[in-house]
Amino acid sequence: MSRTLVRRAAAALGLALAATALTAAPASAAYGGQCGSGYREVNKTSISGGTVHLTYNNSNGRNCVVVARSNPGSAMDMDAALKRSDSASWQTDPGNFTEYAGPVYLDAAGQCVDWGGVIGGEWVVRTGTNCG
């Protein structure tokens, strides 16, 4: 193999790997403080089009969920959902939103929580997390 051919093959492989790295991770929307003062992010999960953020406030023992879009735009179906894992009752904020759904709050100090959200037609839910 000639050196030129080897260089071209290496360059093509490098471009392919770079393209894969750029497309492998879903877009993430940063938590923007929508839950208010004293809440810090304790968990998050990606969803097509954004991120679901679980926050907690140590001073009042409340959790909060916000679903944030990566690229805000025209209003679309979104929801933020939160409940104690030992409960059947969800706190939700369904509607058509341009940037984020929520915040949804729940007193859950010392409890495991189930949380999630929707953007468009895709739901993501995490169960039995952040216990304590």
Coordinates of C-alpha atoms in Angstrom, one line a residue:
M1 CA 0.0 0.0 0.0
S2 CA 1.3 3.4 -0.8
R3 CA 1.8 6.1 1.9
T4 CA -0.8 8.3 0.2
L5 CA -3.4 5.5 0.2
V6 CA -2.7 4.8 3.9
R7 CA -3.0 8.6 4.8
R8 CA -6.3 8.8 2.9
A9 CA -7.7 5.7 4.6
A10 CA -6.6 7.1 8.0
A11 CA -8.2 10.4 7.3
A12 CA -11.4 8.8 6.2
L13 CA -11.5 6.6 9.3
G14 CA -10.8 9.7 11.5
L15 CA -13.7 11.6 9.8
A16 CA -16.0 8.6 10.3
L17 CA -15.1 8.3 14.0
A18 CA -15.6 12.0 14.5
A19 CA -19.1 11.9 12.8
T20 CA -20.0 8.9 15.0
A21 CA -18.9 10.7 18.2
L22 CA -20.9 13.8 17.2
T23 CA -24.1 11.8 16.6
A24 CA -23.8 9.2 19.3
A25 CA -24.9 11.3 22.3
P26 CA -28.5 12.7 22.4
A27 CA -28.8 16.4 22.8
S28 CA -29.1 17.4 26.4
A29 CA -30.9 20.4 27.8
A30 CA -29.3 21.9 30.9
Y31 CA -31.4 22.4 34.0
G32 CA -32.3 26.1 34.1
G33 CA -33.4 26.6 37.7
Q34 CA -37.1 26.4 37.0
C35 CA -37.9 24.7 40.4
G36 CA -36.6 27.8 42.2
S37 CA -34.2 28.7 44.9
G38 CA -32.6 25.9 46.9
Y39 CA -33.2 23.1 44.4
R40 CA -30.2 21.2 43.0
E41 CA -30.2 18.6 40.3
V42 CA -29.8 15.1 41.7
N43 CA -30.7 13.0 38.6
K44 CA -31.5 13.4 34.9
T45 CA -32.3 11.3 31.9
S46 CA -32.3 12.0 28.2
I47 CA -35.4 11.9 26.2
S48 CA -35.7 12.5 22.4
G49 CA -35.7 16.2 22.1
G50 CA -34.5 17.1 25.6
T51 CA -33.8 16.1 29.2
V52 CA -35.9 15.2 32.3
H53 CA -34.4 16.8 35.4
L54 CA -35.0 15.6 39.0
T55 CA -34.1 18.1 41.6
Y56 CA -34.2 18.2 45.4
N57 CA -34.3 20.9 48.1
N58 CA -32.6 19.8 51.3
S59 CA -34.2 22.6 53.4
N60 CA -37.8 21.6 52.7
G61 CA -37.5 17.9 51.6
R62 CA -39.3 18.4 48.3
N63 CA -38.4 16.9 44.9
C64 CA -39.2 18.7 41.7
V65 CA -39.2 17.5 38.0
V66 CA -38.8 19.7 34.9
V67 CA -38.7 18.4 31.3
A68 CA -36.6 20.8 29.2
R69 CA -36.4 20.8 25.4
S70 CA -33.0 20.9 23.7
N71 CA -34.2 23.2 21.0
P72 CA -37.2 25.3 22.1
G73 CA -39.7 26.1 19.3
S74 CA -43.3 25.9 18.5
A75 CA -45.6 24.5 21.2
M76 CA -45.8 20.7 21.4
D77 CA -47.2 18.0 23.8
M78 CA -45.1 17.8 26.9
D79 CA -45.5 16.5 30.5
A80 CA -43.5 16.3 33.7
A81 CA -44.4 13.6 36.2
L82 CA -43.4 12.8 39.8
K83 CA -44.7 10.4 42.5
R84 CA -43.5 8.6 45.6
S85 CA -42.7 5.0 44.6
D86 CA -45.1 3.6 47.2
S87 CA -48.0 5.7 45.8
A88 CA -50.2 5.4 42.8
S89 CA -50.9 9.1 42.5
W90 CA -48.8 11.1 40.0
Q91 CA -48.2 14.8 40.1
T92 CA -48.1 16.0 36.5
D93 CA -48.0 19.1 34.3
P94 CA -49.4 18.1 30.9
G95 CA -49.8 20.6 28.1
N96 CA -48.4 22.2 25.0
F97 CA -45.2 24.0 25.8
T98 CA -42.4 25.8 23.9
E99 CA -39.5 25.3 26.3
Y100 CA -40.3 23.1 29.3
A101 CA -43.0 21.3 31.2
G102 CA -43.2 21.6 35.0
P103 CA -42.1 22.3 37.6
V104 CA -43.9 19.5 39.4
Y105 CA -43.3 19.3 43.2
L106 CA -43.6 16.5 45.8
D107 CA -42.8 16.2 49.5
A108 CA -40.7 13.0 49.5
A109 CA -38.0 13.3 52.1
G110 CA -36.7 9.8 52.9
Q111 CA -38.7 8.2 50.1
C112 CA -37.9 6.7 46.8
V113 CA -39.4 8.5 43.8
D114 CA -40.7 7.6 40.3
W115 CA -40.2 10.4 37.8
G116 CA -40.2 11.1 34.1
G117 CA -41.7 13.1 31.3
V118 CA -42.8 13.3 27.7
I119 CA -41.8 15.3 24.7
G120 CA -43.9 14.7 21.6
G121 CA -45.0 11.1 21.7
E122 CA -42.0 9.7 23.7
W123 CA -42.2 8.9 27.4
V124 CA -39.3 8.2 29.7
V125 CA -39.9 7.0 33.3
R126 CA -37.4 6.1 36.1
T127 CA -38.7 4.2 39.0
G128 CA -37.5 3.6 42.6
T129 CA -34.7 6.1 42.5
N130 CA -33.1 8.7 44.8
C131 CA -34.2 7.0 48.0
G132 CA -33.4 8.7 51.2

